[in-house]
PDB file of C-alpha atoms in Angstrom:
ATOM      1  CA  MET F 123     -11.560 -16.786  24.942  1.00 38.00           C
ATOM      2  CA  SER F 124      -7.733 -16.237  25.518  1.00 45.00           C
ATOM      3  CA  VAL F 125      -6.538 -13.215  27.768  1.00 49.00           C
ATOM      4  CA  LYS F 126      -5.497 -10.756  25.832  1.00 73.00           C
ATOM      5  CA  GLU F 127      -3.270  -7.553  26.400  1.00 85.00           C
ATOM      6  CA  LYS F 128      -3.803  -4.868  29.408  1.00 90.00           C
ATOM      7  CA  ILE F 129      -5.043  -1.639  28.594  1.00 95.00           C
ATOM      8  CA  LEU F 130      -5.491   1.508  30.822  1.00 96.00           C
ATOM      9  CA  VAL F 131      -8.189   3.752  29.670  1.00 96.00           C
ATOM     10  CA  VAL F 132      -7.495   7.817  30.626  1.00 95.00           C
ATOM     11  CA  ASP F 133     -10.363  10.152  30.165  1.00 94.00           C
ATOM     12  CA  ASP F 134     -12.239  12.488  32.114  1.00 91.00           C
ATOM     13  CA  GLU F 135     -15.832  11.458  30.199  1.00 91.00           C
ATOM     14  CA  LYS F 136     -16.948   9.039  32.417  1.00 91.00           C
ATOM     15  CA  HIS F 137     -19.530   8.282  29.533  1.00 93.00           C
ATOM     16  CA  LEU F 138     -17.161   7.605  27.344  1.00 93.00           C
ATOM     17  CA  ILE F 139     -14.525   5.572  29.548  1.00 95.00           C
ATOM     18  CA  LYS F 140     -17.583   3.095  29.884  1.00 95.00           C
ATOM     19  CA  VAL F 141     -17.941   2.720  26.711  1.00 95.00           C
ATOM     20  CA  LEU F 142     -14.431   2.038  25.819  1.00 95.00           C
ATOM     21  CA  ALA F 143     -14.130  -0.454  28.640  1.00 95.00           C
ATOM     22  CA  TYR F 144     -17.277  -2.080  27.372  1.00 95.00           C
ATOM     23  CA  ASN F 145     -16.165  -2.578  23.717  1.00 95.00           C
ATOM     24  CA  LEU F 146     -12.298  -3.248  24.953  1.00 94.00           C
ATOM     25  CA  GLU F 147     -13.499  -6.207  27.484  1.00 93.00           C
ATOM     26  CA  LYS F 148     -15.678  -7.277  24.467  1.00 92.00           C
ATOM     27  CA  GLU F 149     -12.829  -8.223  22.691  1.00 90.00           C
ATOM     28  CA  GLY F 150     -11.112  -9.799  25.629  1.00 91.00           C
ATOM     29  CA  TYR F 151      -8.989  -6.852  26.589  1.00 93.00           C
ATOM     30  CA  ARG F 152      -7.699  -6.560  30.385  1.00 92.00           C
ATOM     31  CA  VAL F 153      -9.240  -3.022  31.192  1.00 95.00           C
ATOM     32  CA  SER F 154      -8.875   0.001  34.084  1.00 95.00           C
ATOM     33  CA  THR F 155      -9.737   3.169  34.298  1.00 96.00           C
ATOM     34  CA  ALA F 156      -8.725   6.867  35.391  1.00 94.00           C
ATOM     35  CA  ALA F 157     -10.646   9.397  35.566  1.00 94.00           C
ATOM     36  CA  ASP F 158      -7.385  12.179  35.886  1.00 94.00           C
ATOM     37  CA  GLY F 159      -3.814  12.318  35.225  1.00 92.00           C
ATOM     38  CA  GLU F 160      -2.899  11.988  38.870  1.00 94.00           C
ATOM     39  CA  VAL F 161      -4.639   8.336  39.288  1.00 95.00           C
ATOM     40  CA  ALA F 162      -3.455   7.336  35.524  1.00 95.00           C
ATOM     41  CA  VAL F 163      -0.093   7.271  36.959  1.00 94.00           C
ATOM     42  CA  ASP F 164      -0.827   5.745  40.421  1.00 95.00           C
ATOM     43  CA  ILE F 165      -2.317   2.727  38.191  1.00 94.00           C
ATOM     44  CA  PHE F 166      -0.012   2.870  34.996  1.00 93.00           C
ATOM     45  CA  ARG F 167       2.436   2.164  37.668  1.00 90.00           C
ATOM     46  CA  LYS F 168       0.781  -0.401  39.799  1.00 91.00           C
ATOM     47  CA  GLU F 169      -0.249  -2.371  36.959  1.00 89.00           C
ATOM     48  CA  LYS F 170       1.928  -2.421  34.014  1.00 86.00           C
ATOM     49  CA  PRO F 171      -0.303  -2.172  31.163  1.00 89.00           C
ATOM     50  CA  ASP F 172       0.086  -2.916  27.185  1.00 86.00           C
ATOM     51  CA  LEU F 173      -1.233   0.425  25.886  1.00 91.00           C
ATOM     52  CA  VAL F 174      -2.857   3.280  27.339  1.00 94.00           C
ATOM     53  CA  ILE F 175      -5.191   5.298  25.558  1.00 95.00           C
ATOM     54  CA  LEU F 176      -5.073   8.470  26.971  1.00 93.00           C
ATOM     55  CA  ASP F 177      -6.996  11.948  26.599  1.00 90.00           C
ATOM     56  CA  LEU F 178      -4.944  14.785  26.124  1.00 86.00           C
ATOM     57  CA  MET F 179      -6.769  17.495  28.431  1.00 86.00           C
ATOM     58  CA  LEU F 180      -7.389  16.324  32.048  1.00 90.00           C
ATOM     59  CA  PRO F 181      -7.466  17.446  35.535  1.00 89.00           C
ATOM     60  CA  LYS F 182      -4.502  17.898  38.072  1.00 90.00           C
ATOM     61  CA  LEU F 183      -1.948  16.106  35.386  1.00 89.00           C
ATOM     62  CA  ASP F 184      -2.503  16.600  31.751  1.00 88.00           C
ATOM     63  CA  GLY F 185      -2.392  14.149  29.337  1.00 85.00           C
ATOM     64  CA  PHE F 186       1.117  15.152  28.466  1.00 87.00           C
ATOM     65  CA  GLU F 187       2.702  15.362  31.185  1.00 89.00           C
ATOM     66  CA  VAL F 188       1.635  11.436  31.585  1.00 91.00           C
ATOM     67  CA  CYS F 189       2.739  10.685  28.297  1.00 88.00           C
ATOM     68  CA  LYS F 190       6.109  11.816  29.254  1.00 85.00           C
ATOM     69  CA  THR F 191       5.946   9.651  31.951  1.00 87.00           C
ATOM     70  CA  ILE F 192       4.859   6.324  30.628  1.00 86.00           C
ATOM     71  CA  ARG F 193       8.000   7.312  28.251  1.00 78.00           C
ATOM     72  CA  ARG F 194       9.866   7.846  31.434  1.00 77.00           C
ATOM     73  CA  GLU F 195       9.079   4.308  32.888  1.00 77.00           C
ATOM     74  CA  SER F 196       8.219   2.046  30.177  1.00 75.00           C
ATOM     75  CA  CYS F 197       7.757   0.719  27.016  1.00 71.00           C
ATOM     76  CA  ALA F 198       3.874   0.671  27.192  1.00 81.00           C
ATOM     77  CA  ALA F 199       2.318   2.493  23.601  1.00 83.00           C
ATOM     78  CA  VAL F 200       0.128   5.495  23.762  1.00 88.00           C
ATOM     79  CA  LEU F 201      -2.958   5.863  21.878  1.00 90.00           C
ATOM     80  CA  MET F 202      -3.472   9.758  22.350  1.00 88.00           C
ATOM     81  CA  LEU F 203      -6.791  11.459  22.407  1.00 87.00           C
ATOM     82  CA  THR F 204      -8.223  14.938  21.949  1.00 79.00           C
ATOM     83  CA  ALA F 205     -11.198  17.305  21.150  1.00 75.00           C
ATOM     84  CA  LYS F 206      -8.445  19.336  19.455  1.00 63.00           C
ATOM     85  CA  GLY F 207      -7.650  19.050  16.083  1.00 59.00           C
ATOM     86  CA  GLU F 208      -4.470  22.000  15.798  1.00 58.00           C
ATOM     87  CA  GLU F 209      -1.439  20.090  14.364  1.00 58.00           C
ATOM     88  CA  VAL F 210       1.031  21.459  16.744  1.00 55.00           C
ATOM     89  CA  ASP F 211      -0.830  19.264  19.257  1.00 63.00           C
ATOM     90  CA  LYS F 212      -0.699  15.984  17.109  1.00 63.00           C
ATOM     91  CA  VAL F 213       2.846  16.427  15.969  1.00 65.00           C
ATOM     92  CA  LEU F 214       3.690  17.300  19.804  1.00 65.00           C
ATOM     93  CA  GLY F 215       2.502  14.270  20.817  1.00 65.00           C
ATOM     94  CA  LEU F 216       3.883  11.935  18.636  1.00 67.00           C
ATOM     95  CA  GLU F 217       7.123  13.085  19.592  1.00 67.00           C
ATOM     96  CA  LEU F 218       6.474  12.604  23.308  1.00 70.00           C
ATOM     97  CA  GLY F 219       6.485   9.158  22.287  1.00 71.00           C
ATOM     98  CA  ALA F 220       2.474   8.690  21.727  1.00 78.00           C
ATOM     99  CA  ASP F 221       2.159   5.639  19.037  1.00 78.00           C
ATOM    100  CA  ASP F 222      -0.943   6.943  17.714  1.00 81.00           C
ATOM    101  CA  TYR F 223      -3.158  10.112  17.617  1.00 82.00           C
ATOM    102  CA  MET F 224      -7.084  10.364  17.272  1.00 86.00           C
ATOM    103  CA  THR F 225      -9.125  13.578  17.342  1.00 84.00           C
ATOM    104  CA  LYS F 226     -12.659  13.595  19.420  1.00 85.00           C
ATOM    105  CA  PRO F 227     -15.284  12.631  18.514  1.00 84.00           C
ATOM    106  CA  PHE F 228     -14.405   9.425  16.499  1.00 87.00           C
ATOM    107  CA  SER F 229     -16.210   6.258  15.881  1.00 90.00           C
ATOM    108  CA  VAL F 230     -15.465   3.441  18.500  1.00 92.00           C
ATOM    109  CA  ARG F 231     -14.832   0.988  15.976  1.00 91.00           C
ATOM    110  CA  GLU F 232     -11.954   2.961  14.146  1.00 91.00           C
ATOM    111  CA  LEU F 233     -10.062   3.024  17.667  1.00 92.00           C
ATOM    112  CA  MET F 234     -10.525  -0.600  18.209  1.00 93.00           C
ATOM    113  CA  ALA F 235      -8.815  -1.214  15.370  1.00 90.00           C
ATOM    114  CA  ARG F 236      -6.475   1.196  15.823  1.00 87.00           C
ATOM    115  CA  VAL F 237      -5.994  -0.723  19.026  1.00 90.00           C
ATOM    116  CA  LYS F 238      -5.229  -3.453  17.548  1.00 86.00           C
ATOM    117  CA  ALA F 239      -3.017  -2.196  15.025  1.00 80.00           C
ATOM    118  CA  ILE F 240      -0.776  -0.234  17.530  1.00 80.00           C
ATOM    119  CA  LEU F 241      -0.473  -3.813  19.831  1.00 80.00           C
ATOM    120  CA  LYS F 242      -0.029  -5.917  16.652  1.00 74.00           C
ATOM    121  CA  ARG F 243       2.960  -3.818  15.665  1.00 67.00           C
ATOM    122  CA  MET F 244       4.274  -4.028  19.088  1.00 63.00           C
ATOM    123  CA  VAL F 245       4.938  -7.966  18.363  1.00 54.00           C
ATOM    124  CA  VAL F 246       7.621  -9.141  15.567  1.00 42.00           C
ATOM    125  CA  LYS F 247       5.504 -12.018  13.470  1.00 39.00           C
ATOM    126  CA  GLY F 248       7.837 -13.967  11.152  1.00 40.00           C
ATOM    127  CA  ALA F 249      11.010 -13.132  11.906  1.00 44.00           C
ATOM    128  CA  LYS F 250      14.140 -14.168  13.557  1.00 51.00           C
ATOM    129  CA  VAL F 251      13.373 -14.292  17.128  1.00 62.00           C
ATOM    130  CA  THR F 252      16.701 -12.579  18.233  1.00 74.00           C
ATOM    131  CA  ALA F 253      18.641  -9.910  15.654  1.00 80.00           C
ATOM    132  CA  ARG F 254      22.117  -8.564  15.848  1.00 85.00           C
ATOM    133  CA  ALA F 255      24.260  -5.972  15.335  1.00 88.00           C
ATOM    134  CA  GLY F 256      27.868  -5.726  16.811  1.00 88.00           C
ATOM    135  CA  GLY F 257      27.028  -5.791  20.492  1.00 91.00           C
ATOM    136  CA  ILE F 258      23.537  -4.611  19.508  1.00 92.00           C
ATOM    137  CA  GLU F 259      21.452  -7.929  20.202  1.00 89.00           C
ATOM    138  CA  VAL F 260      17.603  -7.408  19.963  1.00 88.00           C
ATOM    139  CA  ASP F 261      14.262  -9.911  21.219  1.00 83.00           C
ATOM    140  CA  PHE F 262      11.887  -9.388  19.651  1.00 77.00           C
ATOM    141  CA  GLU F 263       9.749 -11.809  21.571  1.00 69.00           C
ATOM    142  CA  ARG F 264      10.714 -10.498  24.762  1.00 75.00           C
ATOM    143  CA  TYR F 265      10.827  -6.638  23.542  1.00 81.00           C
ATOM    144  CA  GLU F 266      14.431  -6.674  25.465  1.00 86.00           C
ATOM    145  CA  THR F 267      17.624  -4.653  23.952  1.00 91.00           C
ATOM    146  CA  ARG F 268      20.770  -4.817  25.168  1.00 91.00           C
ATOM    147  CA  VAL F 269      23.914  -3.005  24.158  1.00 93.00           C
ATOM    148  CA  ASP F 270      27.690  -5.091  25.019  1.00 90.00           C
ATOM    149  CA  GLY F 271      25.621  -7.424  27.637  1.00 88.00           C
ATOM    150  CA  ARG F 272      24.067  -4.563  29.358  1.00 91.00           C
ATOM    151  CA  SER F 273      19.887  -4.015  29.134  1.00 92.00           C
ATOM    152  CA  VAL F 274      19.030  -1.158  27.830  1.00 93.00           C
ATOM    153  CA  GLU F 275      15.075   0.050  28.089  1.00 90.00           C
ATOM    154  CA  LEU F 276      13.726   1.611  24.531  1.00 89.00           C
ATOM    155  CA  SER F 277      10.596   3.371  23.976  1.00 86.00           C
ATOM    156  CA  PRO F 278       8.352   1.708  21.522  1.00 82.00           C
ATOM    157  CA  LYS F 279       8.938   4.068  19.461  1.00 84.00           C
ATOM    158  CA  GLU F 280      12.672   3.895  20.042  1.00 88.00           C
ATOM    159  CA  PHE F 281      12.674   0.156  19.679  1.00 88.00           C
ATOM    160  CA  ALA F 282      10.579   0.087  16.324  1.00 85.00           C
ATOM    161  CA  PHE F 283      13.555   2.261  14.835  1.00 89.00           C
ATOM    162  CA  LEU F 284      15.935  -0.214  15.633  1.00 91.00           C
ATOM    163  CA  LYS F 285      13.735  -2.891  14.625  1.00 86.00           C
ATOM    164  CA  CYS F 286      13.561  -1.192  10.825  1.00 85.00           C
ATOM    165  CA  LEU F 287      17.221  -0.524  10.896  1.00 89.00           C
ATOM    166  CA  LEU F 288      17.793  -4.461  11.901  1.00 85.00           C
ATOM    167  CA  VAL F 289      15.142  -5.937   9.574  1.00 78.00           C
ATOM    168  CA  ALA F 290      16.599  -3.738   6.978  1.00 80.00           C
ATOM    169  CA  ASP F 291      20.020  -5.734   7.547  1.00 77.00           C
ATOM    170  CA  GLY F 292      22.370  -2.664   6.468  1.00 85.00           C
ATOM    171  CA  LYS F 293      20.223  -0.755   3.321  1.00 87.00           C
ATOM    172  CA  ALA F 294      19.713   2.567   3.896  1.00 90.00           C
ATOM    173  CA  LEU F 295      16.372   3.456   4.696  1.00 88.00           C
ATOM    174  CA  THR F 296      14.460   7.087   3.900  1.00 89.00           C
ATOM    175  CA  ARG F 297      13.017   9.339   6.633  1.00 87.00           C
ATOM    176  CA  GLU F 298       9.905   8.841   4.632  1.00 83.00           C
ATOM    177  CA  GLN F 299       9.776   5.156   5.106  1.00 82.00           C
ATOM    178  CA  LEU F 300      11.114   4.441   8.802  1.00 85.00           C
ATOM    179  CA  LEU F 301       7.850   7.253   9.220  1.00 81.00           C
ATOM    180  CA  GLU F 302       5.722   4.725   7.339  1.00 75.00           C
ATOM    181  CA  LYS F 303       7.000   1.451   8.962  1.00 74.00           C
ATOM    182  CA  VAL F 304       7.355   3.168  12.564  1.00 77.00           C
ATOM    183  CA  TRP F 305       4.128   4.913  12.803  1.00 69.00           C
ATOM    184  CA  GLY F 306       2.602   2.199  10.377  1.00 59.00           C
ATOM    185  CA  TYR F 307      -0.811   4.094   8.855  1.00 49.00           C
ATOM    186  CA  ASP F 308      -0.785   6.756   5.551  1.00 46.00           C
ATOM    187  CA  ASP F 309      -1.507   9.912   7.836  1.00 48.00           C
ATOM    188  CA  SER F 310       2.380   9.473   8.696  1.00 42.00           C
ATOM    189  CA  VAL F 311       3.274  11.712   6.111  1.00 45.00           C
ATOM    190  CA  ASP F 312       1.928  14.416   7.589  1.00 56.00           C
ATOM    191  CA  ILE F 313       4.067  14.219  11.048  1.00 61.00           C
ATOM    192  CA  ASP F 314       7.738  16.517   9.936  1.00 67.00           C
ATOM    193  CA  THR F 315      10.520  13.967   8.796  1.00 72.00           C
ATOM    194  CA  ASN F 316      12.489  16.064  12.059  1.00 80.00           C
ATOM    195  CA  THR F 317      10.668  13.780  14.151  1.00 82.00           C
ATOM    196  CA  VAL F 318      12.672  10.655  12.770  1.00 87.00           C
ATOM    197  CA  ASP F 319      15.977  12.808  13.576  1.00 90.00           C
ATOM    198  CA  GLN F 320      14.813  13.325  16.663  1.00 89.00           C
ATOM    199  CA  HIS F 321      13.821   9.934  17.707  1.00 90.00           C
ATOM    200  CA  ILE F 322      17.206   8.403  16.262  1.00 92.00           C
ATOM    201  CA  ALA F 323      19.265  10.839  18.196  1.00 93.00           C
ATOM    202  CA  ARG F 324      17.449   9.681  21.476  1.00 92.00           C
ATOM    203  CA  LEU F 325      18.111   5.848  20.421  1.00 93.00           C
ATOM    204  CA  ARG F 326      21.621   6.953  20.250  1.00 94.00           C
ATOM    205  CA  GLN F 327      21.886   8.123  23.611  1.00 94.00           C
ATOM    206  CA  LYS F 328      20.987   4.734  25.071  1.00 94.00           C
ATOM    207  CA  LEU F 329      23.226   2.540  22.243  1.00 94.00           C
ATOM    208  CA  VAL F 330      25.835   4.930  24.152  1.00 91.00           C
ATOM    209  CA  GLY F 331      29.487   2.489  22.560  1.00 91.00           C
ATOM    210  CA  GLU F 332      27.398   1.107  19.839  1.00 93.00           C
ATOM    211  CA  ALA F 333      25.767   4.393  18.872  1.00 94.00           C
ATOM    212  CA  GLY F 334      28.014   5.008  15.627  1.00 93.00           C
ATOM    213  CA  ARG F 335      26.336   1.839  14.095  1.00 94.00           C
ATOM    214  CA  VAL F 336      23.539   4.203  13.569  1.00 94.00           C
ATOM    215  CA  ILE F 337      25.006   5.771  10.218  1.00 94.00           C
ATOM    216  CA  THR F 338      23.342   8.900   8.889  1.00 95.00           C
ATOM    217  CA  VAL F 339      23.190   8.831   4.747  1.00 93.00           C
ATOM    218  CA  LYS F 340      23.842  12.483   3.602  1.00 90.00           C
ATOM    219  CA  ASN F 341      20.343  13.357   2.193  1.00 87.00           C
ATOM    220  CA  VAL F 342      18.545   9.830   2.529  1.00 89.00           C
ATOM    221  CA  GLY F 343      18.074   8.861   5.780  1.00 92.00           C
ATOM    222  CA  TYR F 344      19.615   6.118   8.327  1.00 94.00           C
ATOM    223  CA  ARG F 345      20.636   2.649   7.975  1.00 93.00           C
ATOM    224  CA  LEU F 346      22.764   0.126  10.450  1.00 92.00           C
ATOM    225  CA  LYS F 347      26.593  -1.201  10.472  1.00 92.00           C
ATOM    226  CA  PHE F 348      26.743  -4.796  11.311  1.00 83.00           C
ATOM    227  CA  ASP F 349      30.620  -5.329  10.480  1.00 72.00           C
TER     228      ASP F 349
END
């Protein structure tokens, strides 16, 4: 079996950690585990996983804080787990940069499907390896972004929004279309479209001198200026 991506599982339920680690390893993923937020951050920094399966309610440092750290320091994907079902927790987790969200109890089979979908979305297949718009250059294989030759680190969501706009080739995309393309599953329609505006605002900040290429189309959404 070929070696797959590295995954960090963070949860204070020992039995759940064992179950998830077993199923992930069976699929060929390399797995690390942590039972509290502080240990999770330490392992994350040392091992640089591709995906973090992150419980919200953790000892020492909660999942929101861990997610903030991950977003500041890497482009790793985040799948949040929580026993809570309130919509506000879901929206807050996604706005902090989580790529997906599951409420306990959940089926391991569904979680495995979500993991595969998230990791698949991180890789662009069957398209150009690189794309340009003015001083913006994106390498889809290496997951790298450069602005005027300078490397810029984007979160997975920011990268996904930029990718969507590049692939659209100048066409305007509605906020609803961007939500569907970036989150990639039907439940995304429940997320406030203001989430798109917040991610676009952060993307523009990181594009600095090329920020003006991300054009707001009034009452519609956004497009990317190429010429």
